[in-house]
Coordinates of C-alpha atoms in Angstrom, one line a residue:
Chain A
M1 CA 0.0 -0.1 -0.1
T2 CA 2.6 2.1 1.3
G3 CA 4.5 2.0 -2.7
F4 CA 1.0 2.4 -4.7
L5 CA 0.4 5.6 -2.2
L6 CA 3.8 7.3 -3.2
Q7 CA 3.5 6.5 -7.1
R8 CA 0.4 7.9 -6.8
L9 CA 1.5 11.3 -5.2
M10 CA 4.2 11.6 -7.8
Q11 CA 2.1 10.9 -10.3
A12 CA 0.0 14.4 -8.9
A13 CA 2.9 16.2 -8.7
A14 CA 3.8 16.0 -11.9
V15 CA 0.6 16.6 -13.2
I16 CA 0.3 20.1 -11.1
V17 CA 3.7 20.9 -11.8
A18 CA 3.1 19.8 -15.8
M19 CA -0.1 21.7 -15.8
S20 CA 1.4 24.8 -13.8
V21 CA 3.4 25.5 -17.0
I22 CA 1.3 24.8 -19.9
V23 CA -1.6 27.1 -18.3
F24 CA 1.4 29.5 -16.7
T25 CA 2.5 29.5 -20.3
G26 CA -0.7 30.2 -22.5
V27 CA -2.4 32.1 -20.1
F28 CA 1.1 34.7 -21.3
A29 CA 0.4 34.1 -24.6
I30 CA -3.3 36.2 -24.1
G31 CA -2.4 39.7 -25.5
N32 CA -0.2 42.5 -22.8
P33 CA -1.9 42.9 -19.8
I34 CA -0.4 46.5 -19.3
D35 CA -2.1 47.7 -22.3
V36 CA -5.1 47.4 -20.1
L37 CA -3.9 48.3 -16.9
I38 CA -2.2 51.5 -18.0
D39 CA -4.2 54.9 -18.7
P40 CA -3.0 54.8 -23.5
G41 CA -2.3 58.2 -21.5
A42 CA 1.1 57.1 -19.2
D43 CA 4.8 58.4 -20.2
Q44 CA 7.2 56.1 -20.6
A45 CA 8.0 56.9 -17.4
I46 CA 5.3 55.4 -15.6
R47 CA 5.3 52.3 -18.2
A48 CA 8.5 51.3 -17.5
K49 CA 7.6 50.7 -13.4
L50 CA 4.4 49.4 -13.7
I51 CA 5.8 46.2 -15.9
A52 CA 8.5 45.9 -13.5
Q53 CA 6.6 46.3 -11.0
Y54 CA 4.7 43.8 -11.5
G55 CA 7.7 41.9 -13.4
L56 CA 6.6 41.6 -16.7
D57 CA 9.4 42.3 -18.1
Q58 CA 11.8 39.6 -16.8
P59 CA 11.9 36.3 -19.5
L60 CA 8.2 33.6 -19.2
W61 CA 11.3 31.1 -17.2
R62 CA 11.6 33.7 -14.8
Q63 CA 8.2 34.9 -13.8
Y64 CA 7.4 30.8 -13.6
F65 CA 10.0 30.9 -11.0
A66 CA 8.7 33.9 -9.3
F67 CA 4.6 32.5 -9.4
V68 CA 6.1 28.8 -7.9
G69 CA 8.4 30.8 -4.8
N70 CA 4.9 33.5 -4.4
V71 CA 2.7 30.3 -4.7
V72 CA 4.2 28.4 -1.9
R73 CA 4.2 31.3 0.1
G74 CA 0.7 31.7 -0.2
D75 CA 1.3 34.0 -2.8
L76 CA -1.1 33.6 -5.9
G77 CA 0.0 37.1 -6.4
T78 CA -2.6 40.7 -6.7
S79 CA -5.5 41.1 -9.1
M80 CA -4.9 43.6 -11.3
V81 CA -8.4 44.9 -12.3
Y82 CA -9.2 44.5 -7.7
N83 CA -5.8 45.2 -6.3
V84 CA -6.6 42.5 -3.3
P85 CA -4.6 40.1 -3.1
V86 CA -6.0 36.5 -5.5
V87 CA -6.4 34.4 -2.2
D88 CA -8.5 36.3 -0.7
L89 CA -10.2 37.5 -3.7
V90 CA -11.4 33.7 -4.1
F91 CA -11.5 33.0 -0.5
S92 CA -14.4 35.9 -0.4
R93 CA -15.6 34.3 -3.4
L94 CA -16.3 30.6 -2.4
P95 CA -18.6 30.6 0.0
A96 CA -20.4 31.9 -2.3
T97 CA -20.1 29.3 -4.7
L98 CA -19.9 26.3 -2.3
E99 CA -23.8 27.0 -0.5
L100 CA -24.8 26.6 -4.7
V101 CA -23.2 23.8 -4.9
L102 CA -24.3 22.1 -1.9
V103 CA -27.2 22.3 -2.6
S104 CA -27.5 21.7 -6.1
V105 CA -25.4 18.2 -5.9
T106 CA -28.5 17.6 -2.5
I107 CA -31.2 18.3 -5.2
A108 CA -29.5 16.2 -7.7
A109 CA -28.8 13.3 -5.6
G110 CA -32.1 13.4 -3.4
I111 CA -34.6 13.4 -6.7
G112 CA -31.8 11.9 -9.4
I113 CA -31.2 8.0 -7.4
P114 CA -34.9 7.7 -6.3
A115 CA -35.9 8.5 -9.6
G116 CA -33.3 5.8 -11.2
I117 CA -33.3 3.2 -9.2
W118 CA -37.5 4.0 -9.9
A119 CA -37.4 3.8 -13.7
G120 CA -34.7 0.7 -13.2
Y121 CA -37.2 -1.4 -10.9
H122 CA -39.2 -0.6 -13.4
P123 CA -38.2 -0.6 -16.8
G124 CA -39.7 -0.2 -19.6
S125 CA -43.2 1.1 -17.7
L126 CA -44.3 4.2 -18.7
S127 CA -43.0 6.4 -15.8
A128 CA -39.6 5.2 -16.1
R129 CA -39.5 6.4 -19.8
A130 CA -40.5 9.9 -18.5
I131 CA -37.9 9.6 -16.2
M132 CA -35.1 8.7 -18.9
A133 CA -36.8 11.0 -21.1
L134 CA -36.6 13.9 -18.3
S135 CA -32.5 12.5 -17.8
V136 CA -32.0 12.9 -21.7
L137 CA -33.2 16.5 -21.1
G138 CA -31.4 17.8 -18.5
F139 CA -28.1 15.8 -20.2
S140 CA -28.3 18.2 -23.5
V141 CA -29.8 21.1 -23.7
P142 CA -27.3 23.7 -22.3
T143 CA -27.5 24.8 -19.2
F144 CA -27.3 28.3 -19.4
W145 CA -30.9 28.1 -21.3
I146 CA -32.7 26.5 -18.9
G147 CA -31.0 28.8 -16.4
M148 CA -32.8 31.9 -18.7
L149 CA -36.3 30.0 -18.9
L150 CA -36.3 29.7 -15.5
I151 CA -35.6 33.0 -15.2
M152 CA -38.0 34.0 -17.9
T153 CA -40.5 32.1 -16.2
F154 CA -40.0 32.0 -12.3
A155 CA -38.9 35.7 -12.0
V156 CA -39.7 37.7 -15.0
Q157 CA -43.4 36.2 -15.7
L158 CA -44.4 34.7 -12.2
G159 CA -42.5 36.8 -10.4
W160 CA -42.4 34.1 -7.4
L161 CA -37.9 34.4 -6.9
P162 CA -35.6 37.5 -7.3
S163 CA -34.0 36.9 -10.8
G164 CA -30.4 36.9 -9.9
G165 CA -28.1 38.0 -7.3
R166 CA -27.1 36.4 -3.6
G167 CA -29.6 36.9 -0.7
D168 CA -29.1 38.8 2.6
L169 CA -27.1 36.6 4.3
G170 CA -28.1 35.5 8.0
Q171 CA -24.9 32.9 10.7
L172 CA -25.4 29.2 10.1
L173 CA -23.3 27.8 13.4
W174 CA -19.8 29.3 12.3
F175 CA -21.0 30.3 8.7
E176 CA -22.4 33.4 6.8
T177 CA -24.2 32.4 4.8
S178 CA -27.5 32.7 2.5
L179 CA -29.0 29.5 3.8
A180 CA -29.4 30.6 6.7
T181 CA -32.3 33.4 6.0
A182 CA -35.9 32.5 4.4
D183 CA -34.2 35.3 1.2
G184 CA -31.1 33.5 0.6
W185 CA -33.8 30.5 0.3
S186 CA -35.4 32.2 -2.1
H187 CA -32.2 33.9 -4.3
V188 CA -30.6 30.4 -4.1
I189 CA -32.8 28.3 -4.9
M190 CA -33.3 29.0 -8.8
P191 CA -30.2 29.4 -9.6
A192 CA -29.0 25.4 -7.2
I193 CA -31.7 23.2 -10.1
N194 CA -30.1 24.7 -12.8
L195 CA -27.0 23.6 -11.4
S196 CA -28.3 20.5 -10.4
L197 CA -29.8 19.4 -13.5
F198 CA -27.3 18.2 -15.9
K199 CA -25.8 15.5 -12.4
M200 CA -28.8 14.5 -11.5
G201 CA -29.7 13.3 -15.2
L202 CA -26.1 11.5 -14.7
M203 CA -27.7 10.3 -11.2
I204 CA -30.7 9.1 -12.8
R205 CA -29.3 7.1 -15.2
L206 CA -26.1 5.5 -13.5
S207 CA -28.2 4.0 -10.7
R208 CA -31.1 2.9 -13.6
A209 CA -27.9 0.7 -15.5
G210 CA -26.8 -0.2 -11.4
M211 CA -30.8 -0.9 -10.9
V212 CA -31.2 -3.4 -14.0
E213 CA -27.9 -5.2 -13.8
A214 CA -28.1 -5.8 -9.7
M215 CA -31.9 -7.3 -10.8
R216 CA -30.7 -10.0 -12.8
T217 CA -28.0 -11.3 -10.7
D218 CA -28.0 -14.8 -8.5
Y219 CA -28.4 -13.0 -4.9
V220 CA -31.4 -11.1 -6.4
R221 CA -32.7 -14.5 -7.5
F222 CA -31.5 -15.8 -4.3
A223 CA -33.4 -13.3 -2.2
R224 CA -36.7 -13.7 -3.5
A225 CA -36.2 -17.8 -3.3
Q226 CA -35.9 -17.0 0.0
G227 CA -39.2 -15.1 0.0
L228 CA -37.7 -11.7 1.1
P229 CA -40.2 -8.9 -0.5
D230 CA -39.2 -6.7 -2.9
H231 CA -38.8 -3.5 -1.2
Q232 CA -36.8 -5.0 1.1
I233 CA -33.9 -6.4 -1.1
V234 CA -33.7 -3.4 -2.9
T235 CA -33.1 -1.5 0.7
R236 CA -30.9 -4.1 2.5
H237 CA -29.5 -5.5 -0.9
V238 CA -29.4 -3.8 -3.8
L239 CA -28.6 -0.6 -2.6
R240 CA -25.4 -1.7 -1.1
N241 CA -24.5 -2.5 -3.9
I242 CA -25.0 -0.1 -6.3
S243 CA -23.9 2.3 -4.3
I244 CA -20.1 2.7 -4.6
P245 CA -20.3 3.5 -8.6
L246 CA -22.9 6.4 -7.1
V247 CA -20.5 7.5 -4.0
T248 CA -17.3 7.2 -6.7
V249 CA -19.2 9.7 -9.3
F250 CA -20.9 12.2 -6.9
G251 CA -17.2 12.3 -5.2
L252 CA -15.9 12.6 -9.2
E253 CA -18.8 14.8 -10.3
L254 CA -18.3 17.0 -7.6
G255 CA -15.4 19.2 -8.4
S256 CA -16.8 19.5 -12.3
T257 CA -19.8 20.9 -10.9
L258 CA -17.8 23.7 -9.4
A259 CA -17.0 24.3 -13.8
F260 CA -20.6 24.5 -15.0
A261 CA -21.1 26.8 -11.7
V262 CA -19.1 28.9 -14.2
V263 CA -21.8 29.1 -16.9
T264 CA -25.0 29.2 -14.0
E265 CA -23.3 31.6 -12.3
S266 CA -23.3 34.2 -15.0
V267 CA -26.3 33.7 -15.7
F268 CA -27.9 33.7 -12.4
N269 CA -25.4 37.2 -11.4
W270 CA -24.2 35.4 -8.7
P271 CA -20.9 36.4 -7.2
G272 CA -19.7 33.4 -6.3
V273 CA -16.0 32.1 -7.9
G274 CA -17.5 31.2 -11.6
K275 CA -18.7 34.6 -12.2
L276 CA -15.0 36.1 -11.2
I277 CA -12.9 33.7 -13.7
I278 CA -15.1 35.2 -16.0
D279 CA -14.6 38.2 -15.4
S280 CA -10.9 38.2 -15.2
I281 CA -10.3 36.3 -18.5
L282 CA -13.1 38.7 -20.3
Q283 CA -10.5 41.8 -18.5
L284 CA -7.4 39.7 -18.1
D285 CA -7.0 39.7 -15.1
R286 CA -4.6 37.5 -15.8
P287 CA -2.8 36.7 -11.8
V288 CA -6.4 35.6 -11.3
M289 CA -7.3 33.3 -14.4
V290 CA -3.5 31.6 -14.3
S291 CA -4.4 30.9 -9.6
Y292 CA -7.8 29.8 -10.1
L293 CA -6.8 27.3 -12.7
V294 CA -3.7 25.9 -11.1
M295 CA -5.9 26.0 -8.3
V296 CA -8.6 23.8 -10.4
V297 CA -6.1 21.8 -11.2
V298 CA -4.9 20.8 -7.4
L299 CA -8.6 20.0 -7.2
F300 CA -8.9 17.1 -9.5
V301 CA -5.7 15.8 -9.6
L302 CA -6.9 15.3 -5.5
I303 CA -10.2 13.9 -6.0
N304 CA -8.7 11.7 -8.4
L305 CA -5.6 10.4 -5.8
V306 CA -8.0 10.3 -3.2
V307 CA -10.8 7.7 -5.5
D308 CA -8.0 6.1 -6.7
L309 CA -6.9 5.2 -3.1
I310 CA -10.3 4.6 -1.8
Y311 CA -10.0 2.0 -4.6
A312 CA -6.9 0.9 -3.8
R313 CA -8.5 0.6 0.3
L314 CA -11.4 -1.2 -1.4
D315 CA -10.6 -3.4 -4.3
P316 CA -7.1 -5.3 -3.6
R317 CA -7.1 -6.2 -6.9
V318 CA -6.3 -2.2 -8.2
R319 CA -3.9 -2.0 -5.4
L320 CA -1.6 -5.3 -7.0
K321 CA -2.3 -3.5 -10.6
G322 CA -1.4 0.0 -9.6
G323 CA 1.3 -1.1 -7.7
A324 CA 3.8 -3.3 -10.4
Chain B
M1 CA 7.9 -21.6 -40.9
S2 CA 8.2 -18.6 -43.0
D3 CA 8.1 -21.2 -45.9
T4 CA 5.1 -22.3 -45.2
T5 CA 3.1 -18.6 -45.1
L6 CA 5.0 -16.7 -47.8
S7 CA 4.9 -20.0 -49.8
E8 CA 3.5 -18.8 -53.1
G9 CA 5.2 -15.6 -53.6
G10 CA 2.0 -13.5 -54.1
P11 CA 0.4 -10.9 -51.5
V12 CA -0.8 -12.8 -48.7
P13 CA -4.5 -13.2 -48.5
V14 CA -6.0 -11.4 -45.1
P15 CA -9.6 -10.8 -44.1
S16 CA -9.8 -7.1 -45.8
A17 CA -13.2 -5.1 -45.2
P18 CA -16.5 -6.5 -46.5
P19 CA -17.4 -6.3 -50.5
A20 CA -19.5 -3.6 -51.5
E21 CA -23.1 -4.4 -52.0
T22 CA -22.7 -6.5 -48.0
R23 CA -22.8 -3.1 -47.1
A24 CA -24.9 -2.6 -48.4
T25 CA -27.1 -5.0 -47.2
R26 CA -25.7 -3.9 -43.9
L27 CA -27.5 -0.3 -44.0
R28 CA -30.7 -1.5 -45.0
H29 CA -30.6 -3.8 -42.3
F30 CA -29.4 -0.7 -40.1
W31 CA -32.5 1.2 -40.9
D32 CA -34.6 -0.9 -40.7
D33 CA -33.7 -1.6 -37.4
Y34 CA -33.2 2.2 -36.9
R35 CA -37.0 3.2 -38.1
R36 CA -38.3 1.0 -34.7
A37 CA -38.7 4.2 -32.9
P38 CA -40.8 6.5 -34.1
M39 CA -39.6 9.2 -31.8
A40 CA -36.4 8.6 -33.5
V41 CA -37.8 8.8 -36.7
A42 CA -38.9 12.0 -36.1
A43 CA -35.9 13.7 -34.7
L44 CA -33.8 12.2 -37.5
G45 CA -36.4 13.5 -39.8
L46 CA -36.0 16.9 -37.9
V47 CA -32.1 17.4 -38.0
V48 CA -31.7 16.9 -42.5
L49 CA -34.8 20.0 -41.9
M50 CA -32.7 21.8 -40.5
L51 CA -29.9 20.9 -42.3
L52 CA -31.1 21.7 -45.2
L53 CA -33.1 24.6 -44.2
S54 CA -29.6 26.3 -43.1
F55 CA -27.3 25.4 -45.4
G56 CA -30.1 26.6 -47.6
A57 CA -30.2 30.0 -45.9
P58 CA -29.6 32.7 -48.0
L59 CA -32.2 30.9 -50.5
V60 CA -34.5 30.2 -47.8
A61 CA -34.2 33.3 -46.0
P62 CA -35.8 36.6 -46.7
Q63 CA -32.5 38.6 -45.7
D64 CA -28.9 38.3 -45.1
P65 CA -28.0 39.2 -41.2
Y66 CA -24.2 39.5 -42.6
D67 CA -25.4 42.7 -44.8
M68 CA -25.2 45.4 -42.6
A69 CA -26.3 48.1 -45.5
A70 CA -29.7 45.4 -45.4
L71 CA -30.1 46.4 -41.8
D72 CA -32.6 48.9 -41.0
Y73 CA -32.5 50.2 -37.1
A74 CA -36.4 51.6 -38.1
D75 CA -37.3 47.7 -38.0
A76 CA -35.5 47.4 -34.7
F77 CA -38.1 45.8 -32.2
L78 CA -40.5 44.9 -34.4
R79 CA -43.1 42.7 -33.0
P80 CA -43.1 38.7 -34.6
G81 CA -46.0 38.9 -37.3
E82 CA -45.1 42.4 -37.9
T83 CA -44.7 44.2 -41.5
G84 CA -40.7 45.8 -41.4
S85 CA -39.7 48.5 -43.9
G86 CA -38.4 45.6 -45.9
G87 CA -42.5 44.9 -47.3
Y88 CA -42.0 41.4 -46.0
V89 CA -44.0 40.0 -42.5
H90 CA -40.7 39.2 -39.9
L91 CA -42.4 36.0 -38.5
L92 CA -39.9 36.1 -36.0
G93 CA -39.8 39.7 -35.1
T94 CA -37.0 41.3 -35.4
D95 CA -34.0 42.6 -32.5
N96 CA -32.2 46.0 -31.6
A97 CA -30.3 46.3 -34.8
G98 CA -33.2 45.8 -37.1
R99 CA -32.5 41.8 -37.8
D100 CA -35.1 40.2 -39.2
M101 CA -34.8 37.2 -36.0
L102 CA -36.1 34.4 -38.5
S103 CA -33.1 34.8 -41.1
A104 CA -30.6 35.5 -38.5
I105 CA -31.6 32.1 -37.0
L106 CA -31.1 30.3 -40.0
Y107 CA -27.7 32.1 -40.3
G108 CA -26.8 30.6 -37.1
L109 CA -27.6 27.3 -37.3
K110 CA -25.7 27.4 -40.4
T111 CA -22.5 29.1 -37.9
S112 CA -23.4 26.0 -35.1
F113 CA -23.4 23.6 -37.5
V114 CA -20.0 24.3 -39.6
I115 CA -18.6 24.4 -36.3
G116 CA -20.6 21.5 -34.9
L117 CA -19.2 19.6 -37.6
S118 CA -15.8 20.5 -38.3
A119 CA -15.1 20.3 -34.6
G120 CA -16.8 16.5 -33.8
A121 CA -14.9 15.1 -36.9
L122 CA -11.1 16.8 -36.8
A123 CA -11.9 15.6 -33.0
L124 CA -12.7 12.4 -33.9
A125 CA -9.8 12.4 -36.4
L126 CA -7.6 12.7 -33.7
G127 CA -9.0 10.9 -30.9
I128 CA -8.8 8.0 -33.4
S129 CA -5.6 8.3 -34.4
V130 CA -4.3 8.8 -30.3
G131 CA -6.1 5.6 -29.8
L132 CA -5.2 3.8 -32.1
T133 CA -1.9 4.1 -31.7
A134 CA -2.0 3.5 -27.4
A135 CA -3.9 0.6 -28.2
Y136 CA -1.2 -0.9 -31.5
F137 CA 2.1 -0.1 -30.0
G138 CA 1.0 -0.3 -26.0
S139 CA 3.4 -0.2 -22.6
R140 CA 5.2 2.8 -22.3
V141 CA 3.8 4.8 -25.7
E142 CA -0.2 3.3 -23.9
A143 CA 0.2 4.3 -20.8
L144 CA 1.7 8.1 -21.0
L145 CA -1.0 8.9 -24.5
M146 CA -3.6 7.0 -22.1
R147 CA -2.6 8.7 -18.7
V148 CA -3.5 12.1 -20.8
V149 CA -6.5 11.4 -22.2
D150 CA -8.0 10.1 -18.6
L151 CA -6.5 13.4 -16.8
Q152 CA -8.7 15.5 -19.4
L153 CA -11.3 13.5 -18.9
S154 CA -11.8 14.1 -15.6
M155 CA -11.7 17.6 -16.0
P156 CA -15.2 19.4 -17.5
A157 CA -15.2 20.5 -20.5
I158 CA -16.6 23.5 -21.0
L159 CA -13.7 24.4 -18.3
L160 CA -10.8 23.8 -20.6
A161 CA -13.1 25.3 -24.2
L162 CA -13.8 28.3 -21.8
V163 CA -9.7 28.7 -20.9
L164 CA -8.8 28.2 -24.9
V165 CA -10.5 30.8 -26.2
A166 CA -9.4 32.6 -24.1
V167 CA -5.9 32.0 -25.0
L168 CA -6.6 31.6 -28.8
G169 CA -9.5 34.7 -29.1
Q170 CA -12.8 35.1 -30.9
G171 CA -13.2 33.4 -34.3
V172 CA -14.4 30.3 -35.4
A173 CA -11.4 28.9 -36.3
Q174 CA -10.7 29.7 -32.7
I175 CA -13.7 28.1 -31.6
V176 CA -13.2 25.0 -33.3
L177 CA -9.5 24.7 -32.1
A178 CA -10.6 25.0 -28.1
L179 CA -13.7 22.1 -29.0
V180 CA -11.3 19.6 -31.1
V181 CA -8.5 19.6 -27.9
A182 CA -11.7 19.4 -25.6
Q183 CA -13.1 16.7 -27.4
Y184 CA -10.7 14.7 -28.4
A185 CA -10.2 12.6 -25.5
Y186 CA -14.1 10.8 -25.3
F187 CA -12.9 9.1 -28.7
A188 CA -9.9 8.6 -27.7
R189 CA -10.8 6.3 -24.7
T190 CA -13.3 4.8 -27.0
T191 CA -10.8 3.6 -29.6
H192 CA -8.4 2.7 -27.3
G193 CA -10.7 0.3 -25.5
A194 CA -12.4 -0.9 -28.7
A195 CA -8.5 -1.4 -30.3
T196 CA -7.5 -3.4 -27.2
A197 CA -10.4 -5.9 -27.4
E198 CA -9.9 -6.1 -31.1
R199 CA -6.1 -6.7 -30.7
R200 CA -5.8 -10.1 -29.4
K201 CA -7.9 -11.9 -32.5
D202 CA -6.6 -13.8 -34.5
Y203 CA -6.7 -11.1 -38.0
I204 CA -4.9 -9.0 -36.6
E205 CA -2.0 -10.9 -35.5
A206 CA -3.0 -12.3 -39.8
A207 CA -2.4 -9.4 -40.4
R208 CA 0.3 -8.5 -38.7
S209 CA 2.7 -11.3 -39.6
T210 CA 1.9 -10.3 -42.9
P211 CA 4.4 -7.7 -44.5
L212 CA 2.1 -5.2 -44.8
P213 CA 2.6 -1.7 -43.6
T214 CA 1.7 -1.0 -40.0
H215 CA -0.6 2.0 -41.2
R216 CA -2.9 -0.1 -43.4
V217 CA -3.5 -3.0 -41.2
L218 CA -4.2 -0.3 -38.9
L219 CA -6.1 1.6 -41.0
R220 CA -7.7 -1.2 -43.3
H221 CA -8.2 -3.8 -40.6
L222 CA -8.3 -2.4 -36.9
L223 CA -10.3 0.9 -38.0
P224 CA -13.5 -0.8 -39.3
N225 CA -13.9 -3.2 -36.4
V226 CA -13.7 0.1 -34.1
M227 CA -16.1 2.5 -36.1
P228 CA -19.4 0.9 -34.6
P229 CA -19.0 2.3 -30.7
L230 CA -16.9 5.5 -32.1
I231 CA -20.0 6.8 -35.0
V232 CA -21.6 6.5 -31.6
V233 CA -20.0 8.7 -29.6
A234 CA -19.5 10.8 -32.9
T235 CA -23.2 11.9 -32.8
V236 CA -23.3 12.8 -29.3
Q237 CA -20.0 15.2 -29.3
V238 CA -21.5 17.0 -32.2
A239 CA -24.4 17.8 -29.9
S240 CA -22.1 19.0 -27.7
A241 CA -19.7 21.0 -29.6
I242 CA -22.8 23.1 -30.8
A243 CA -24.0 23.3 -27.3
L244 CA -20.5 24.4 -25.9
E245 CA -19.9 26.5 -28.9
A246 CA -23.4 27.9 -27.9
T247 CA -22.5 28.4 -23.9
L248 CA -19.1 30.2 -25.4
S249 CA -20.7 32.3 -27.4
F250 CA -23.4 32.9 -24.3
L251 CA -21.0 33.8 -21.6
G252 CA -19.4 36.5 -24.6
V253 CA -16.1 34.2 -25.4
G254 CA -17.4 33.0 -28.0
L255 CA -18.8 34.8 -31.7
P256 CA -19.6 38.1 -31.7
L257 CA -23.1 39.7 -32.7
T258 CA -21.6 40.2 -36.4
E259 CA -21.1 36.8 -36.9
P260 CA -24.2 34.9 -35.1
S261 CA -24.0 32.0 -34.2
L262 CA -27.5 30.8 -32.0
G263 CA -25.9 31.3 -28.6
S264 CA -24.6 35.1 -29.1
L265 CA -28.3 35.7 -30.6
I266 CA -29.6 34.0 -26.9
S267 CA -26.7 36.0 -25.5
N268 CA -28.2 39.2 -27.5
G269 CA -31.7 38.7 -26.0
F270 CA -30.3 37.5 -23.2
K271 CA -30.3 41.5 -22.9
Y272 CA -34.0 41.9 -23.5
I273 CA -35.1 39.6 -20.9
H274 CA -36.6 41.7 -18.1
T275 CA -38.8 43.3 -20.9
D276 CA -41.4 42.0 -22.6
R277 CA -38.9 41.0 -26.1
T278 CA -38.9 38.1 -24.7
W279 CA -39.0 36.6 -28.9
L280 CA -35.2 37.7 -29.1
S281 CA -34.3 34.8 -26.9
I282 CA -36.9 32.6 -27.0
Y283 CA -36.7 31.5 -30.9
P284 CA -33.1 31.1 -31.0
G285 CA -33.3 29.4 -27.7
V286 CA -35.8 27.0 -29.4
A287 CA -34.2 26.3 -32.2
L288 CA -30.7 25.9 -30.5
M289 CA -32.9 23.4 -27.9
V290 CA -34.3 21.4 -30.8
T291 CA -30.9 20.8 -32.6
V292 CA -29.6 19.7 -29.7
V293 CA -31.7 16.5 -29.0
A294 CA -33.0 15.5 -32.1
I295 CA -29.2 14.3 -32.5
N296 CA -29.0 12.5 -29.3
L297 CA -32.5 11.5 -29.9
V298 CA -30.7 10.3 -33.0
G299 CA -27.6 9.4 -31.0
D300 CA -29.3 6.6 -28.7
Q301 CA -31.1 4.6 -31.2
V302 CA -27.9 4.2 -33.3
R303 CA -26.2 2.8 -30.0
T304 CA -29.6 0.9 -29.5
V305 CA -29.5 -1.0 -32.8
L306 CA -25.9 -1.8 -32.6
D307 CA -25.5 -2.2 -29.0
P308 CA -24.9 -6.1 -30.2
R309 CA -27.4 -7.9 -26.9
N310 CA -30.2 -6.2 -28.4
S311 CA -29.7 -7.7 -32.3
R312 CA -32.0 -10.4 -33.3

């Protein structure tokens, strides 16, 4: 297990280094940020001073090592637009995104898994086909368009819910969150549903596939022969067996929900990290872009690593194959 | 050993692609299976209709939305059904620049199709190359290529495409390139999976033992047998490329409104979402949704037909 762990850790580190180089050089290729920053009327002396201040006169590799050195010290640079340290900027936006993701993932799992199990238990029935048709819609219709339809229906036409922004904040345990106030909930529910639809489609498909597969197996047949009622077979035996892939995908999808939040946050004007990255791309705010992307890469590598390790823990075959 | 296999001296007979007439019958069998789902037939018809209308847009559309001279600000924000200065009825209304929405949607649909189809085709070609190379050569090459592919698959395509477009800049070619890089991994994974299964079969061993060049074995013998799953992935990926392009344009990093794709039209309509000018966003949105869902339905049925478990 130690060898396996070491090997995976090294791989993860290599990936992070490679990706940070790619991201850094890639982002460097975009325009000259100094043109955006400096008033075109500024004279050469001010220009040169600012260029030196941001280190833009240095060769690319030196800028990269300066960046890495700063990152190791916990300094991701200063936003060129907001003039605030990037770390502070991202962390001030993170709670909004996290609460959005949390609510949407809960909705996706809470509706998607039972619906998928139902569809897998009664395959071919009318309700099952309706559920599957809905999952295709959630899968294929672009998120931003559904978001717009939600706004048009519930905010503009019916006027039930606000069309965007984050509501009043309240204190919940140690956190300042909009989930503590009614106004906050009225703001979060529509974007959360919007963000959950893709994931819900995925959960429906996965749990249905697992269910159909499991109901054909011998242990279900034996349990039936034993005279166990179906609801007991499903809750006691089948559910336990199909939960492993569900949990895995659930974990992996947490990361991609953060990415999809980019779209939902733009539609609903939600002041989270996703909105921040779009704004920084449009404004060429290079330090924010690079730091956000490196953070996303680190997040994905960590999630992959954890999933790999959990697998290795659960299934010795993975451990032996990977360690060899 | 070699004297027995190569004793004739001439080219060694190797199992190759089936002759044309069986291919035609296979196509007919495929169609017989496909049309059992009426929904999928309707979806296919819709896709064909959309393709014809969009690529025939210069003939069908009442106006050329690219032609700034044809636009008149006096026609701005006409409701659906109103008649503008051009003397014809704007069935779906006009936008803030006096652009006929029906024409803009048809031209936009064409842009979306061009981007979706070319990104799909290029990603297919790149994915096949990577997947076949990995499966055929094995060992180190395989480990490296597939590790990269797996890492890319774990990252959402939208994020990758967003970053690439930000780096490459706006324009059709840039978007296609970003989509190809974001999507080739799906094809590579599918090709690799199917090809590793085929590689162990006797006919590939037989072909490899002949003096045929490697690329011929790969392209003429291995590739035809890994195509079915790839066709399914390709359908889904074209739909997803169209949706991705629309999303990027909506976020403001895709195509500008002077080159209307469905996404930029919707994005423009989004500015008026709080007014009663809903036709600006609803109609292009419906066109996008219908296109994407119809292509997906076709892909679903193709998957069902090609699935060996469902064969008679």
